[in-house]
XYZ file of C-alpha atoms in Angstrom:
325
model
C 57.162 -37.506 31.144
C 56.915 -41.283 29.884
C 53.389 -42.976 28.548
C 52.356 -45.517 26.742
C 50.547 -45.534 23.920
C 48.604 -48.799 22.757
C 47.597 -48.926 18.885
C 44.724 -51.425 17.586
C 46.361 -52.572 14.007
C 44.729 -54.537 11.223
C 45.528 -55.319 8.312
C 43.021 -56.150 5.259
C 41.534 -59.685 6.322
C 43.516 -60.120 8.941
C 42.403 -60.398 12.392
C 43.279 -57.218 14.977
C 45.498 -57.263 17.907
C 46.705 -54.300 19.749
C 50.583 -52.701 19.676
C 52.652 -50.656 22.328
C 54.177 -47.481 21.415
C 56.187 -46.227 24.465
C 57.092 -42.279 24.427
C 58.762 -39.173 26.118
C 55.863 -36.501 25.946
C 54.824 -33.093 26.662
C 51.309 -32.803 28.960
C 50.422 -30.316 26.034
C 50.783 -32.914 23.107
C 47.955 -33.762 21.280
C 47.327 -37.556 20.787
C 48.315 -36.687 16.777
C 51.738 -35.464 17.923
C 51.919 -39.060 19.482
C 51.076 -40.729 16.299
C 53.073 -38.922 14.178
C 55.940 -39.100 16.670
C 55.283 -43.293 16.330
C 55.469 -42.995 12.487
C 58.785 -40.951 11.784
C 60.644 -42.329 14.372
C 59.702 -45.552 15.737
C 57.182 -47.133 13.189
C 56.570 -46.445 9.618
C 54.451 -48.918 8.404
C 51.721 -47.721 11.869
C 48.893 -46.163 9.313
C 46.469 -43.111 10.160
C 44.350 -40.811 8.295
C 44.987 -37.069 9.378
C 44.485 -33.503 7.848
C 44.905 -31.265 10.469
C 47.177 -28.469 10.021
C 45.349 -27.233 7.323
C 41.717 -26.440 8.759
C 39.599 -27.735 10.774
C 38.514 -31.159 8.646
C 38.350 -33.792 11.286
C 40.010 -36.330 9.185
C 42.065 -37.520 12.810
C 38.836 -38.970 13.734
C 39.561 -42.580 16.061
C 38.825 -43.616 19.071
C 40.737 -42.904 22.445
C 40.122 -44.797 25.583
C 37.321 -45.852 24.132
C 35.780 -42.581 22.818
C 35.702 -41.515 19.302
C 37.600 -37.630 19.165
C 39.810 -35.467 16.687
C 43.365 -36.767 17.868
C 44.452 -33.447 17.113
C 42.657 -32.014 19.739
C 42.678 -34.639 22.317
C 45.852 -33.563 24.775
C 47.939 -36.513 26.190
C 47.357 -34.354 30.097
C 43.940 -34.158 29.411
C 44.124 -37.561 28.048
C 45.724 -38.627 31.956
C 43.875 -36.320 34.360
C 40.130 -37.427 32.660
C 40.436 -41.156 32.770
C 42.760 -41.098 36.211
C 45.850 -42.978 34.093
C 49.008 -41.564 36.605
C 47.524 -43.716 40.119
C 49.792 -46.343 41.419
C 52.864 -44.628 39.729
C 52.173 -47.356 37.032
C 53.317 -45.734 33.695
C 50.017 -44.329 31.595
C 48.876 -45.971 28.756
C 46.425 -44.530 26.534
C 44.454 -46.924 24.082
C 43.686 -45.988 20.084
C 41.565 -47.258 18.035
C 39.692 -46.989 14.753
C 35.872 -45.617 14.452
C 33.368 -47.920 14.739
C 30.805 -48.869 12.816
C 32.889 -48.082 9.688
C 34.682 -50.984 7.471
C 38.569 -51.190 8.820
C 40.865 -50.201 6.041
C 44.518 -50.672 7.700
C 45.142 -49.166 11.918
C 42.699 -46.561 12.082
C 42.556 -45.719 8.638
C 38.330 -46.325 8.084
C 36.490 -46.821 5.147
C 34.583 -43.383 4.907
C 31.909 -44.301 1.924
C 29.106 -45.893 3.709
C 29.312 -42.215 5.575
C 29.054 -39.948 2.595
C 26.570 -42.548 1.350
C 24.561 -41.729 4.171
C 24.893 -38.298 4.176
C 23.411 -38.202 0.282
C 20.239 -40.511 1.395
C 19.264 -37.240 3.275
C 19.849 -35.007 0.142
C 21.825 -32.306 2.627
C 21.427 -29.081 -0.247
C 18.912 -26.756 -0.645
C 16.985 -27.818 -3.368
C 17.404 -26.461 -6.718
C 13.940 -24.484 -7.337
C 14.785 -22.255 -4.573
C 18.743 -22.150 -5.931
C 16.973 -20.313 -9.124
C 16.545 -16.748 -8.215
C 16.979 -15.503 -11.836
C 16.837 -11.709 -10.850
C 18.535 -11.382 -7.764
C 20.244 -13.116 -4.968
C 18.345 -15.565 -2.498
C 18.343 -13.474 0.929
C 18.162 -14.187 4.460
C 17.726 -11.951 7.516
C 20.059 -12.239 9.932
C 17.559 -14.068 12.688
C 16.816 -16.750 9.893
C 20.260 -17.374 9.271
C 21.302 -17.576 12.901
C 18.498 -20.633 12.459
C 21.770 -22.408 10.166
C 24.544 -21.716 12.566
C 24.896 -24.786 15.135
C 24.557 -27.590 12.381
C 26.615 -25.479 10.252
C 29.481 -25.986 12.489
C 29.485 -29.707 11.172
C 32.952 -30.445 10.314
C 31.907 -33.923 8.477
C 34.227 -35.972 11.346
C 32.420 -38.664 12.170
C 32.674 -39.246 15.543
C 29.081 -38.935 15.945
C 28.958 -41.583 13.078
C 31.140 -44.103 15.410
C 29.325 -43.644 17.970
C 25.913 -44.451 17.772
C 24.005 -47.366 18.855
C 21.252 -46.889 16.203
C 23.725 -47.259 13.402
C 25.148 -50.280 15.289
C 22.215 -52.649 14.849
C 20.102 -51.211 12.422
C 21.929 -51.332 9.529
C 19.774 -48.907 6.872
C 19.349 -45.505 9.409
C 21.078 -42.718 7.974
C 23.144 -42.104 11.112
C 23.403 -39.282 13.278
C 25.193 -37.160 10.791
C 23.011 -36.838 8.321
C 19.703 -36.134 10.146
C 21.817 -33.117 11.633
C 22.307 -32.003 8.211
C 18.618 -32.817 7.691
C 17.036 -30.417 9.638
C 19.935 -27.718 8.485
C 18.068 -28.071 5.361
C 14.423 -27.996 7.600
C 15.329 -25.077 8.976
C 16.769 -23.153 5.601
C 14.601 -20.524 5.101
C 15.330 -20.764 1.297
C 14.579 -24.380 0.669
C 11.074 -24.982 -0.647
C 10.990 -29.029 -0.507
C 10.254 -29.267 3.642
C 7.424 -31.472 3.329
C 8.808 -33.687 1.312
C 11.698 -33.722 3.412
C 9.733 -34.216 6.682
C 8.158 -37.452 4.854
C 11.128 -38.367 3.866
C 12.604 -38.522 7.343
C 9.639 -39.894 8.620
C 10.975 -43.821 9.190
C 12.375 -45.858 11.243
C 15.909 -45.587 8.917
C 15.304 -41.493 9.759
C 14.421 -39.724 12.594
C 12.640 -42.644 14.356
C 15.337 -44.779 14.483
C 17.554 -42.829 16.772
C 17.783 -44.731 20.322
C 18.593 -41.133 22.027
C 21.469 -42.441 23.766
C 23.055 -39.630 23.615
C 26.853 -40.856 22.933
C 26.058 -38.415 19.127
C 26.065 -35.059 21.352
C 28.847 -36.476 24.442
C 31.621 -36.887 21.315
C 30.648 -34.082 18.553
C 33.289 -31.825 19.202
C 31.922 -28.944 17.119
C 28.649 -29.147 19.538
C 26.182 -29.306 16.628
C 23.982 -31.737 19.305
C 23.058 -34.220 15.749
C 20.115 -35.516 18.231
C 18.958 -32.131 19.631
C 19.101 -31.658 15.817
C 16.532 -34.941 15.198
C 14.402 -34.317 18.303
C 13.780 -30.833 16.031
C 12.722 -32.976 13.174
C 10.442 -35.040 15.044
C 8.955 -31.888 16.664
C 7.652 -31.127 12.837
C 6.632 -34.221 11.910
C 4.458 -34.960 14.900
C 1.726 -32.340 14.161
C 1.306 -33.504 10.810
C -0.134 -36.734 11.280
C -2.346 -38.805 13.795
C -1.803 -41.422 15.764
C -2.898 -43.851 13.782
C -0.640 -43.308 11.198
C 2.467 -45.421 12.467
C 3.801 -47.405 15.391
C 6.496 -44.293 15.761
C 4.478 -41.543 16.021
C 1.892 -43.729 17.581
C 4.865 -44.102 20.459
C 5.550 -40.420 20.732
C 1.265 -38.816 20.724
C 0.570 -42.075 23.423
C 3.668 -40.928 25.957
C 2.352 -37.206 25.894
C -0.565 -38.443 26.150
C -0.758 -40.484 29.716
C 1.242 -37.890 31.103
C -0.947 -35.159 30.657
C -3.450 -37.643 31.875
C -1.648 -39.227 35.201
C 1.304 -37.376 35.451
C 3.531 -40.368 34.670
C 2.785 -43.498 32.138
C 0.451 -45.738 33.052
C 2.727 -49.094 31.617
C -0.826 -51.037 30.992
C -1.997 -48.529 28.587
C 1.364 -47.999 26.866
C 2.206 -51.200 24.806
C -1.821 -51.621 24.196
C -1.999 -48.195 22.546
C 0.690 -47.920 20.810
C 2.029 -51.880 19.824
C -1.873 -52.358 19.790
C -2.867 -49.074 18.249
C -5.546 -48.558 21.206
C -7.079 -52.062 20.202
C -7.824 -52.158 16.544
C -4.778 -53.457 16.057
C -4.941 -57.299 16.671
C -1.285 -58.851 15.251
C -0.118 -56.381 17.618
C -1.889 -57.212 20.380
C -1.472 -60.876 20.224
C 2.338 -60.128 19.572
C 2.296 -58.644 23.467
C 0.508 -61.748 25.391
C 3.799 -63.640 25.644
C 4.986 -60.615 27.643
C 2.050 -60.288 29.678
C 1.943 -63.175 30.828
C 5.353 -63.806 31.750
C 4.959 -60.033 33.485
C 1.468 -62.114 35.048
C 3.394 -64.985 36.145
C 6.542 -62.379 38.104
C 4.622 -60.676 39.327
C 5.493 -57.823 37.581
C 2.160 -56.663 35.884
C 0.755 -53.418 37.578
C -2.668 -54.627 38.135
C -3.715 -50.951 39.641
C -2.394 -47.117 38.317
C -2.163 -43.822 40.837
C -1.611 -40.010 39.186
C 1.417 -38.695 40.313
C 1.445 -35.903 42.615
C 1.219 -32.249 40.324
C -0.407 -33.851 37.855
C -2.271 -30.596 37.037
C 0.591 -28.865 37.035
C 2.548 -31.647 34.519
C -0.392 -31.579 31.955
C -1.194 -27.828 32.225
C 2.496 -27.134 30.889
C 2.121 -29.740 28.429
C -0.372 -27.584 27.047
C 0.875 -24.279 27.454
C 3.945 -25.962 25.000
C 1.956 -27.325 22.244
C -0.558 -23.475 22.296
C 2.456 -21.776 21.864
C 3.858 -24.109 18.663
């Protein structure tokens, strides 16, 4: 079969452009196979990164048809089927571009330094004190070790980082890859710095910066589910703080409080409690005034609240979960 690869190319300090290449391929050929053939047979100047025949290293990450993936993992047949690219009898076209959220070095190669720098910020290694065991190994039970399996599968390919909406709008956010590795440290029975770690992750550059867009989970080739790991860190942090401690903590606690109260969120109270800190933060309350006035003038401000059906059941479920924790 014939396929067109439309590749976004870029040189340093130049405007990017798209270049197309036509290949005769088998459906089972991977995207990396096609890139190799282009470089070997058609255009030796095409630049991309790979190390995929040595191990599962995740070095060939790029955007394939708009989502971040590994070129050695995705094959042509599945791409055509997934995106219905063979419709209307036209030659199917596969679009390839470099990762997002990282500086482009050339063509499909990005500078991974920000990625590694952000990982280092969460101190992704067992604490020195815990490693300092003079007389015997630091043993774990099979159950303790099993808590680390999912996060340990991360191959640091960068796909989640590339897709992260939070990183796109907040350069200080450490990224889903780092926080997935951070939970691996929190869950590790050998680590003695859990309390300090949780405080370090308790910020908008840490777990509260996540926008919960789910893209990191969707593109992860190893099913690490970074967003789920971020949620687990939040659950470790919440019992250690009161709602007054920060807006991020208050946001989660108020949400649970209002759902317990009425089955769903009373929007009249939510902003006043979270941003206004239960009417104690005058500056926060004043910041809500313009939005409140616009809602009132457009008839969108709810003047009453009616609890949902099954509120008692919802409350009982939440309380049962809280008690079990």
